[in-house]
Short mmCIF file of N, CA and C in Angstrom, two decimals:
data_model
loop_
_atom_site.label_atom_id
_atom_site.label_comp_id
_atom_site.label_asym_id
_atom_site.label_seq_id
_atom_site.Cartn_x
_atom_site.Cartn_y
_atom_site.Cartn_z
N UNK A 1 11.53 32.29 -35.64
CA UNK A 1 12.78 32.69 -36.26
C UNK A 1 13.28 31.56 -37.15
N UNK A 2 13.61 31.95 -38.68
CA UNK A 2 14.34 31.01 -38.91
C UNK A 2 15.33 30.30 -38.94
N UNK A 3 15.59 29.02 -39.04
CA UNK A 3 17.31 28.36 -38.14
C UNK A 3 18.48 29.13 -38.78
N UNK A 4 19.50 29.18 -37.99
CA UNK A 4 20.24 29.66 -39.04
C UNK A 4 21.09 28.62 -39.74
N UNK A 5 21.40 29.67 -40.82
CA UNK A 5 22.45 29.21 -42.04
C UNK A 5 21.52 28.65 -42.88
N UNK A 6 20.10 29.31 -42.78
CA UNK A 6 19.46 28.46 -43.77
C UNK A 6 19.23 29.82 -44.64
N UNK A 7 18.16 29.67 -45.61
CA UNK A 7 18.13 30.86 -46.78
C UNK A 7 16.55 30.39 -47.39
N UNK A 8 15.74 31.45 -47.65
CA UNK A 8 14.46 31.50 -48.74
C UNK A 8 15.08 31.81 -50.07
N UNK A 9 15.20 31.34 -51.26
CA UNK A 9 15.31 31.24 -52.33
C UNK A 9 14.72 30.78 -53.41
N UNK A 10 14.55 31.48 -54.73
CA UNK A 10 13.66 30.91 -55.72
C UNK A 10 14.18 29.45 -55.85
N UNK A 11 13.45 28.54 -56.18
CA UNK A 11 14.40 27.27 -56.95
C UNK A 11 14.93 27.41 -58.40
N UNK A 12 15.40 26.67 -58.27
CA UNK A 12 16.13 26.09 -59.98
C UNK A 12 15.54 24.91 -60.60
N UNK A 13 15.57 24.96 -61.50
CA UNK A 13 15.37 23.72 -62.30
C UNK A 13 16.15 22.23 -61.69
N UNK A 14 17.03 22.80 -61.23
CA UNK A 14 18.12 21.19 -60.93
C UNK A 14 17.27 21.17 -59.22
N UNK A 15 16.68 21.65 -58.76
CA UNK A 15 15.74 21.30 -57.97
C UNK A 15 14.18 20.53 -57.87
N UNK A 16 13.89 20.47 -59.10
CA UNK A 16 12.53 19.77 -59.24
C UNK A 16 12.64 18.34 -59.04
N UNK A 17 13.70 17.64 -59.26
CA UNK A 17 13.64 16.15 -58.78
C UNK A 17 13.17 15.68 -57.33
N UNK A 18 14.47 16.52 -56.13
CA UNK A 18 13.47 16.82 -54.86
C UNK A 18 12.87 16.91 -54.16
N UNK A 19 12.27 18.62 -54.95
CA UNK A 19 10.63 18.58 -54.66
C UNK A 19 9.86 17.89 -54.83
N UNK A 20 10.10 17.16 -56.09
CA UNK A 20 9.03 16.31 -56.42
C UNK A 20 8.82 15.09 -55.56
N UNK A 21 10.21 14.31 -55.34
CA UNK A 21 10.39 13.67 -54.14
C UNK A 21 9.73 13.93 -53.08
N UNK A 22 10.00 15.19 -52.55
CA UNK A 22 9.48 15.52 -50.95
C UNK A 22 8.14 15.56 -51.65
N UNK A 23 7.46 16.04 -52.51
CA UNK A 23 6.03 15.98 -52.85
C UNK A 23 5.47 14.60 -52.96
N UNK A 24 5.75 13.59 -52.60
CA UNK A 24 5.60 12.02 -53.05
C UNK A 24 5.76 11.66 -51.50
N UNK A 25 6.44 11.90 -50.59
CA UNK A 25 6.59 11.66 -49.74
C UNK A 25 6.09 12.32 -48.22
N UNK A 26 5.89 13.60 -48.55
CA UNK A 26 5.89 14.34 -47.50
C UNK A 26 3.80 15.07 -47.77
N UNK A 27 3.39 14.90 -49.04
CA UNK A 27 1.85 15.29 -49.52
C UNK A 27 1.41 14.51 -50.13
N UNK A 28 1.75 13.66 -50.75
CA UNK A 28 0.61 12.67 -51.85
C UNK A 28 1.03 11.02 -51.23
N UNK A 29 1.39 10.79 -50.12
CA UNK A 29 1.69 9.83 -49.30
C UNK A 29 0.70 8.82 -49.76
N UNK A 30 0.53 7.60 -50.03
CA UNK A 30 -0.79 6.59 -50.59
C UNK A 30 -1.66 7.07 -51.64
N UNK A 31 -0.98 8.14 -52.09
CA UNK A 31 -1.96 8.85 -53.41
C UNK A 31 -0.99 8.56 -54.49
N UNK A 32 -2.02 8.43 -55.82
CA UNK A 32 -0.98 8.33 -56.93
C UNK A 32 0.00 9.69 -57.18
N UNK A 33 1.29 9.61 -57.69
CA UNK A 33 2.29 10.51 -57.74
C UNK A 33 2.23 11.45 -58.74
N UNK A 34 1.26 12.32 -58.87
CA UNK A 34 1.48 13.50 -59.78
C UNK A 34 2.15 14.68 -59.45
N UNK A 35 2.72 14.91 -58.66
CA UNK A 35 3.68 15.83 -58.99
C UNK A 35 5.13 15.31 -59.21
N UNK A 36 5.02 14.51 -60.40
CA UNK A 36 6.56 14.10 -60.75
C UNK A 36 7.55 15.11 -60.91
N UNK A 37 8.56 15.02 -61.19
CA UNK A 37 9.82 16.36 -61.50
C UNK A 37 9.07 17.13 -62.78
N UNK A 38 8.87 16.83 -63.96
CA UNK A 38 8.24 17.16 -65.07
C UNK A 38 7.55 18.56 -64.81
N UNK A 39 6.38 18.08 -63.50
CA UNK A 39 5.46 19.21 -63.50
C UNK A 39 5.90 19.92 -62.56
N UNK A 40 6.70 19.72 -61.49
CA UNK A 40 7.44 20.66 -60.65
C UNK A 40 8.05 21.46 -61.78
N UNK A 41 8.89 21.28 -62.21
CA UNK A 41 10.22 21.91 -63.72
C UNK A 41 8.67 22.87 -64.27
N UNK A 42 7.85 22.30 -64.44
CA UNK A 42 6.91 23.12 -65.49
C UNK A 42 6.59 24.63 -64.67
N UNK A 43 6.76 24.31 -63.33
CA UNK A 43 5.99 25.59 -62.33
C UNK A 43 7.08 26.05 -62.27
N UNK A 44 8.15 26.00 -61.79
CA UNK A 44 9.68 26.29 -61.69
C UNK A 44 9.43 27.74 -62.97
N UNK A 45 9.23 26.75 -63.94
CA UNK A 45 9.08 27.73 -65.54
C UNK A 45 8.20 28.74 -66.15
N UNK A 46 7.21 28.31 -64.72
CA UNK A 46 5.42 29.34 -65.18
C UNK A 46 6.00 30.71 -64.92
N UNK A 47 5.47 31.58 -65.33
CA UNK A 47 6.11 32.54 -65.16
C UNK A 47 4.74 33.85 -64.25
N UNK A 48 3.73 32.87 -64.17
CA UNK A 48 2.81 33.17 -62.64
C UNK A 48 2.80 32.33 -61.60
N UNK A 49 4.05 32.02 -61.92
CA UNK A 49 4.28 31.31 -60.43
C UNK A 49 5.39 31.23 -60.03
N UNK A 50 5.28 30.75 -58.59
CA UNK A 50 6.72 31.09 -57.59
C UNK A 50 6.76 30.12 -56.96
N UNK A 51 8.05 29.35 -57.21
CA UNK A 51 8.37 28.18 -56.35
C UNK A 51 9.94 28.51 -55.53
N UNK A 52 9.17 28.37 -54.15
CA UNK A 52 10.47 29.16 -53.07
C UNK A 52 11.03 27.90 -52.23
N UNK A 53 11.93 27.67 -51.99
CA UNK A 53 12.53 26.74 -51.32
C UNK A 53 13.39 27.25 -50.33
N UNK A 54 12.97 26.23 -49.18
CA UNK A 54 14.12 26.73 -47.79
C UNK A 54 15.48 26.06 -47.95
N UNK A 55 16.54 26.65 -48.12
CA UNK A 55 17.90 25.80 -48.12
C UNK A 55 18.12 26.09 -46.90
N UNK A 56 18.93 24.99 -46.05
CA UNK A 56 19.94 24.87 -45.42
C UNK A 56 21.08 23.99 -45.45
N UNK A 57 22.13 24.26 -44.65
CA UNK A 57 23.41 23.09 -45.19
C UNK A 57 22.76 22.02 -45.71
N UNK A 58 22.03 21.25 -44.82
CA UNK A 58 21.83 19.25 -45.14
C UNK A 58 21.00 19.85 -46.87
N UNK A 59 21.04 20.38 -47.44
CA UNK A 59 19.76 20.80 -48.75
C UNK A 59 18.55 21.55 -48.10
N UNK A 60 17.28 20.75 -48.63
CA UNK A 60 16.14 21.82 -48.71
C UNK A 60 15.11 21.39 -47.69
N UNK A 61 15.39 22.48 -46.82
CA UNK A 61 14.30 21.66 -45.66
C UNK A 61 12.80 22.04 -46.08
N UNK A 62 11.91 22.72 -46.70
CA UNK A 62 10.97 22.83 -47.30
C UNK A 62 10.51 23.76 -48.64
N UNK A 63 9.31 23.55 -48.56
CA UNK A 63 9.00 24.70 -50.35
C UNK A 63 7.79 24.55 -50.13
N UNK A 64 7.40 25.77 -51.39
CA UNK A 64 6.21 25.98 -51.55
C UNK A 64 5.78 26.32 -53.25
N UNK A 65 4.67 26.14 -53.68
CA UNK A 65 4.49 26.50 -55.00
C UNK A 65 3.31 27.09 -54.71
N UNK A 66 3.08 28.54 -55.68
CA UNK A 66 2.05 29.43 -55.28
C UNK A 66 1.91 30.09 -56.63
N UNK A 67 0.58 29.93 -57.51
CA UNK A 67 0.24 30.54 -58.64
C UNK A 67 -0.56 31.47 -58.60
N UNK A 68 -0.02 32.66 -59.47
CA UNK A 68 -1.29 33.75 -58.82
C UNK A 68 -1.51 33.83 -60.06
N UNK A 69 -3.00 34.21 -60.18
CA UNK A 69 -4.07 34.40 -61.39
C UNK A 69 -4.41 35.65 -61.34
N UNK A 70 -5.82 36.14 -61.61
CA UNK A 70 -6.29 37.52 -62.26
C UNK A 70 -6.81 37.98 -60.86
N UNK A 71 -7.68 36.96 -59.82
CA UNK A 71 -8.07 37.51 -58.74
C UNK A 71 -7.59 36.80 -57.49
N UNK A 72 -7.21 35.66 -57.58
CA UNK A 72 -6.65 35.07 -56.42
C UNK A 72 -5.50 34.04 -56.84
N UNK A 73 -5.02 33.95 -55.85
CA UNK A 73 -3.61 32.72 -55.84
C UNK A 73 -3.92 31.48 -55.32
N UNK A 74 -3.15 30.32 -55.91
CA UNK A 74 -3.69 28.68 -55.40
C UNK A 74 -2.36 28.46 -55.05
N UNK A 75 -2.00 27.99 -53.68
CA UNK A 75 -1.09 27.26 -52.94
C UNK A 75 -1.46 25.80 -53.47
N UNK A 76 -0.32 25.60 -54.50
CA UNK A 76 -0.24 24.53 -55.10
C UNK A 76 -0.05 22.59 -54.16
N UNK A 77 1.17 23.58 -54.06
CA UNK A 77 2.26 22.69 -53.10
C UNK A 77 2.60 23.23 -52.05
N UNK A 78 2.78 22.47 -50.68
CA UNK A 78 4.07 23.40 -49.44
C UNK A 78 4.14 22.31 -48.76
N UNK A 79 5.31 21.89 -48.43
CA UNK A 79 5.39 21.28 -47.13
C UNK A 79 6.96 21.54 -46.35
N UNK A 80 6.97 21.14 -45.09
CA UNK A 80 8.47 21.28 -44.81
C UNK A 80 8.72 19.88 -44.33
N UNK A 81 10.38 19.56 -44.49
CA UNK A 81 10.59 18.31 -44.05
C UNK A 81 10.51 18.07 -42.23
N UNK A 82 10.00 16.69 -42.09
CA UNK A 82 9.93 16.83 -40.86
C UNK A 82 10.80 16.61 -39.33
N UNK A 83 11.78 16.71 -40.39
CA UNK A 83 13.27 17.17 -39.17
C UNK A 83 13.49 18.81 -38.53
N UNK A 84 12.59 19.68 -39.43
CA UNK A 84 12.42 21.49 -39.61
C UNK A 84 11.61 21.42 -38.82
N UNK A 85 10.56 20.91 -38.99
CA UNK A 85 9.01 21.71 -38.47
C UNK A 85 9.45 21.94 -37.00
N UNK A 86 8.23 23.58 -36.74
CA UNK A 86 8.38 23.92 -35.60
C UNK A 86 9.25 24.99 -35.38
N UNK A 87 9.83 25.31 -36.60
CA UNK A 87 10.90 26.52 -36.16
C UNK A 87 11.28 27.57 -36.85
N UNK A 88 10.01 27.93 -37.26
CA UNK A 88 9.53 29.11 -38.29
C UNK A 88 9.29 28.60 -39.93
N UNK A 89 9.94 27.91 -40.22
CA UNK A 89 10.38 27.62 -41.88
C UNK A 89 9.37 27.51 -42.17
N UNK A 90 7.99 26.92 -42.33
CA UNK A 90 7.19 27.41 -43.28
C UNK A 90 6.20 28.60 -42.50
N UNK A 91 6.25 29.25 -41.97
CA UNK A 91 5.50 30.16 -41.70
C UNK A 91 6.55 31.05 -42.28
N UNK A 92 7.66 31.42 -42.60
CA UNK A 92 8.26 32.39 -43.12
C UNK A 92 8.06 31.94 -44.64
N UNK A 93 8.32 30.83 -45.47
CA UNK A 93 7.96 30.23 -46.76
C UNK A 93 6.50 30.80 -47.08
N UNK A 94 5.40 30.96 -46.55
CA UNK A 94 4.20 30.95 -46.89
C UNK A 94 4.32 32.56 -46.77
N UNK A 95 4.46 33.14 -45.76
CA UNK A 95 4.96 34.36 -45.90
C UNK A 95 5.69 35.20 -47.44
N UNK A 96 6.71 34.69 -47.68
CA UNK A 96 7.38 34.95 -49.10
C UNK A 96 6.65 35.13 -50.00
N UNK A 97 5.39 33.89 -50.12
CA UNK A 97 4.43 33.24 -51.46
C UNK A 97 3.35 34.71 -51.10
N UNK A 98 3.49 34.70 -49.94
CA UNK A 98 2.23 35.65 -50.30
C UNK A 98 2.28 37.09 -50.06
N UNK A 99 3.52 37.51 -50.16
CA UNK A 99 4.25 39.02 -50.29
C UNK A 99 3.48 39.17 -52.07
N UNK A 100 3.93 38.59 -53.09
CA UNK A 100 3.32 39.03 -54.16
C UNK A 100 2.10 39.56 -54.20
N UNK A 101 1.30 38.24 -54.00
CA UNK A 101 -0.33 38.29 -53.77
C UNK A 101 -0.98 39.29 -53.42
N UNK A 102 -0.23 39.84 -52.08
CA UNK A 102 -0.55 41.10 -51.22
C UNK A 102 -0.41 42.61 -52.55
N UNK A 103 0.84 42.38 -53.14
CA UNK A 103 1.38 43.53 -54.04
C UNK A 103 0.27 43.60 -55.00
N UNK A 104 -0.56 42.58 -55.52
CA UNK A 104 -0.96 42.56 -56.68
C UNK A 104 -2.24 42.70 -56.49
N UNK A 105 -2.70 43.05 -55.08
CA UNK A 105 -4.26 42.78 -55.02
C UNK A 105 -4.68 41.91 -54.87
N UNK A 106 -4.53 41.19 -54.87
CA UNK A 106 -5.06 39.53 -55.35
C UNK A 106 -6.10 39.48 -53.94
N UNK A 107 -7.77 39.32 -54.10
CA UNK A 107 -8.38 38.91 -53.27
C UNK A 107 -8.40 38.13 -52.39
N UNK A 108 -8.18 36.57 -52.85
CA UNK A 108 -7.67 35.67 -51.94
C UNK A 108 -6.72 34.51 -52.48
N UNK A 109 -6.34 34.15 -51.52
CA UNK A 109 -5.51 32.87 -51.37
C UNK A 109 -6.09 31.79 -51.20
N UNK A 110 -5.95 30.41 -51.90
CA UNK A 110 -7.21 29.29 -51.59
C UNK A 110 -5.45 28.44 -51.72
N UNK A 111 -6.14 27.09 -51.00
CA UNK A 111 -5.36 25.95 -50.80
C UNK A 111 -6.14 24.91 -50.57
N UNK A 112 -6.16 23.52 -50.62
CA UNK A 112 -6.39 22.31 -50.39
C UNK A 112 -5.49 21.39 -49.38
N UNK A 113 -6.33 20.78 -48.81
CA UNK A 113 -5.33 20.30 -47.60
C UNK A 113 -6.29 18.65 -47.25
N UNK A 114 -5.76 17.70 -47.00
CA UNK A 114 -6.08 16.80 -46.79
C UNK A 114 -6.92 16.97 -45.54
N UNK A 115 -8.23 16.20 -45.84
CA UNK A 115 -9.11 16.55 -44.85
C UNK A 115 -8.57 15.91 -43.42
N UNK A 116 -7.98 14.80 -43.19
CA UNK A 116 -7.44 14.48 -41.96
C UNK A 116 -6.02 14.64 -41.69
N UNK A 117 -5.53 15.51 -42.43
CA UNK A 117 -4.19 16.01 -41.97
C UNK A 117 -4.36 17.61 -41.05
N UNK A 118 -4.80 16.92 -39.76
CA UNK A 118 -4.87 18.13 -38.70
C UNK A 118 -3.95 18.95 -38.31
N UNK A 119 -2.36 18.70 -38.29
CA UNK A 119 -1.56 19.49 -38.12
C UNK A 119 -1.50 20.42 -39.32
N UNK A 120 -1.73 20.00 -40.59
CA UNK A 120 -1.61 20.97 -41.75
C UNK A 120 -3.12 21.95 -41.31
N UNK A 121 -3.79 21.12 -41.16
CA UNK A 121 -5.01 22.36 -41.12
C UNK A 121 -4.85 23.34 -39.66
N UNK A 122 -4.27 23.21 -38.69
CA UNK A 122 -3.96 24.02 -37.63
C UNK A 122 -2.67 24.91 -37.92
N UNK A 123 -1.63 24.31 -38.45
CA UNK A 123 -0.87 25.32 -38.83
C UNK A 123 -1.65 26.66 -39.86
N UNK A 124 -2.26 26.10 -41.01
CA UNK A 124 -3.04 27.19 -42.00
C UNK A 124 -3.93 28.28 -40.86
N UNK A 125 -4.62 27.73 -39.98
CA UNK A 125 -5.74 28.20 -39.44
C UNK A 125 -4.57 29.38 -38.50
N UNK A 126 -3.59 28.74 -37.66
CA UNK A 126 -2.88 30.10 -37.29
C UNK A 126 -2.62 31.20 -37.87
N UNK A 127 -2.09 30.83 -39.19
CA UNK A 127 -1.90 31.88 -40.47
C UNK A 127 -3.06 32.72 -40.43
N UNK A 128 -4.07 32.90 -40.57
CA UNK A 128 -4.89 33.40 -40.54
C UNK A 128 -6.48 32.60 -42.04
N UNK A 129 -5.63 31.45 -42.59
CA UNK A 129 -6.65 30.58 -43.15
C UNK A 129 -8.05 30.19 -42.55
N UNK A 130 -9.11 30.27 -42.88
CA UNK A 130 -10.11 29.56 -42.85
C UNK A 130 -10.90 28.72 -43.88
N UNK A 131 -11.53 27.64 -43.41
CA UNK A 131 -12.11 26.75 -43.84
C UNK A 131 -12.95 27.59 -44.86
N UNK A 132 -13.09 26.81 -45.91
CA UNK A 132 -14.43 27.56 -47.38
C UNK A 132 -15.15 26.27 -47.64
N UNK A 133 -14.63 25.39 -47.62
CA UNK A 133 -15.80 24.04 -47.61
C UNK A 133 -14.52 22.77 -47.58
N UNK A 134 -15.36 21.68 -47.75
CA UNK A 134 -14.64 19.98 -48.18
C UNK A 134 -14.88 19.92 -48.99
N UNK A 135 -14.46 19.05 -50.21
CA UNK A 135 -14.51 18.64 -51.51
C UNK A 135 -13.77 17.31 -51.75
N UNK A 136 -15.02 16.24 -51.29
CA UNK A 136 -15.00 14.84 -51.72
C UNK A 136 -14.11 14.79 -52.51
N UNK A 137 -13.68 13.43 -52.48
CA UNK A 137 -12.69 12.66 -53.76
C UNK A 137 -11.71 13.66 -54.46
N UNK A 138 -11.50 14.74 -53.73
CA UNK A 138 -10.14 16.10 -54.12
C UNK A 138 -8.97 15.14 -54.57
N UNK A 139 -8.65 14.39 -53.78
CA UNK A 139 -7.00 13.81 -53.35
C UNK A 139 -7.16 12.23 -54.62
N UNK A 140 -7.24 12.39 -56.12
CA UNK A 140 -6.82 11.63 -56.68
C UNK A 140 -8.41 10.57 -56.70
N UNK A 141 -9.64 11.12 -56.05
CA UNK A 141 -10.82 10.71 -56.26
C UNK A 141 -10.70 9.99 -55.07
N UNK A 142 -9.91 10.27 -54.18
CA UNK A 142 -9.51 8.59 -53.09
C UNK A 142 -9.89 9.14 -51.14
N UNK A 143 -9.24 10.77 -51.47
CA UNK A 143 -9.58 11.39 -50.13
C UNK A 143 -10.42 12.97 -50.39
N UNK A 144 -10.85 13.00 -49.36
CA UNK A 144 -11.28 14.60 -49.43
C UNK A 144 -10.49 15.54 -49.17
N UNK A 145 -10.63 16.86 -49.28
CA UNK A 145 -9.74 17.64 -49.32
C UNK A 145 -10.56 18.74 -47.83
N UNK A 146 -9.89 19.85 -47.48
CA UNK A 146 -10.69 20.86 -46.83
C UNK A 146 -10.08 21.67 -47.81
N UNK A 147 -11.01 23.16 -48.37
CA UNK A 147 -10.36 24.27 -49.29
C UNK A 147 -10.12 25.21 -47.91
N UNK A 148 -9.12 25.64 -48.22
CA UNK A 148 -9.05 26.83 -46.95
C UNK A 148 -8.82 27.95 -47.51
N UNK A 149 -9.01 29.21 -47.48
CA UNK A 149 -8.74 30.72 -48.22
C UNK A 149 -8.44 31.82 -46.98
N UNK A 150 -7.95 33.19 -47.57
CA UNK A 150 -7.52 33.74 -46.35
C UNK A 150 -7.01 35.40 -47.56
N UNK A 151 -7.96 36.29 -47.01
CA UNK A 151 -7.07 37.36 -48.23
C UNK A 151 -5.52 37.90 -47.71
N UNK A 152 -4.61 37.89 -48.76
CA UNK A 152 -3.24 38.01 -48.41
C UNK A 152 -2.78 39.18 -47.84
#
């Protein structure tokens, strides 16, 4: 269930600073920082893509960025902050991202996940994600990645 007084909502533009933040902090941790505000604002703006954010009072306890293409969607970005986890918020977030996907056909869903970030890969794998391979030097040439896919 999600906590209350919180809310799933598209973001805004005056949200990409943030994300981008929590993306620096919370996913690219010892990796160089490419998801500055710039390219968050740019997905914010894609107009095949959906960037959903969890508000609650304190701000945004997590998000997700999810681009869907001609046959499948790439889970860009997601994480939740880790004062949330554990109490639905991104299993309802990932949920949202992939209500479209489902509408549109879209074969599958692929994501990248740091190969030794085990709680991210056990949360996906509940979802109903599975492993599609590793892919060396994914993470900025520095870490590997696991691809995980799952049709929506």
């Amino acid at each position: 269930m999600l906590v209350p007084d919180s809310a799933l909502t598209l973001a805004r533009i005056a949200d990409a600073p943030a994300l981008a933040e929590r993306s620096r902090t919370l996913i690219e941790t010892g990796l160089p920082w490419s998801w500055v505000p710039r390219r968050v604002e740019a997905s914010i703006r894609h107009p095949e893509t959906n960037v959903v954010v969890a508000r609650v009072r304190e701000g945004i306890a997590g998000f997700g960025i999810l681009r869907y293409g001609l046959e499948k969607a790439h889970l860009n970005l997601f994480a939740v902050d880790r004062a949330w986890r554990g109490q639905g918020i991104g299993r309802r977030l990932l949920e949202w991202l992939e209500r479209p996907a489902r509408v549109a056909g879209l074969a599958r869903i692929v994501l990248e996940v740091r190969a030794d970030n085990a709680g991210a890969h056990a949360f996906y794998q509940r979802l109903g994600y599975r492993t599609l391979e590793r892919v060396p030097g994914y993470h900025g040439g520095r870490e590997a990645a696991v691809r995980m896919g799952r049709a929506p």
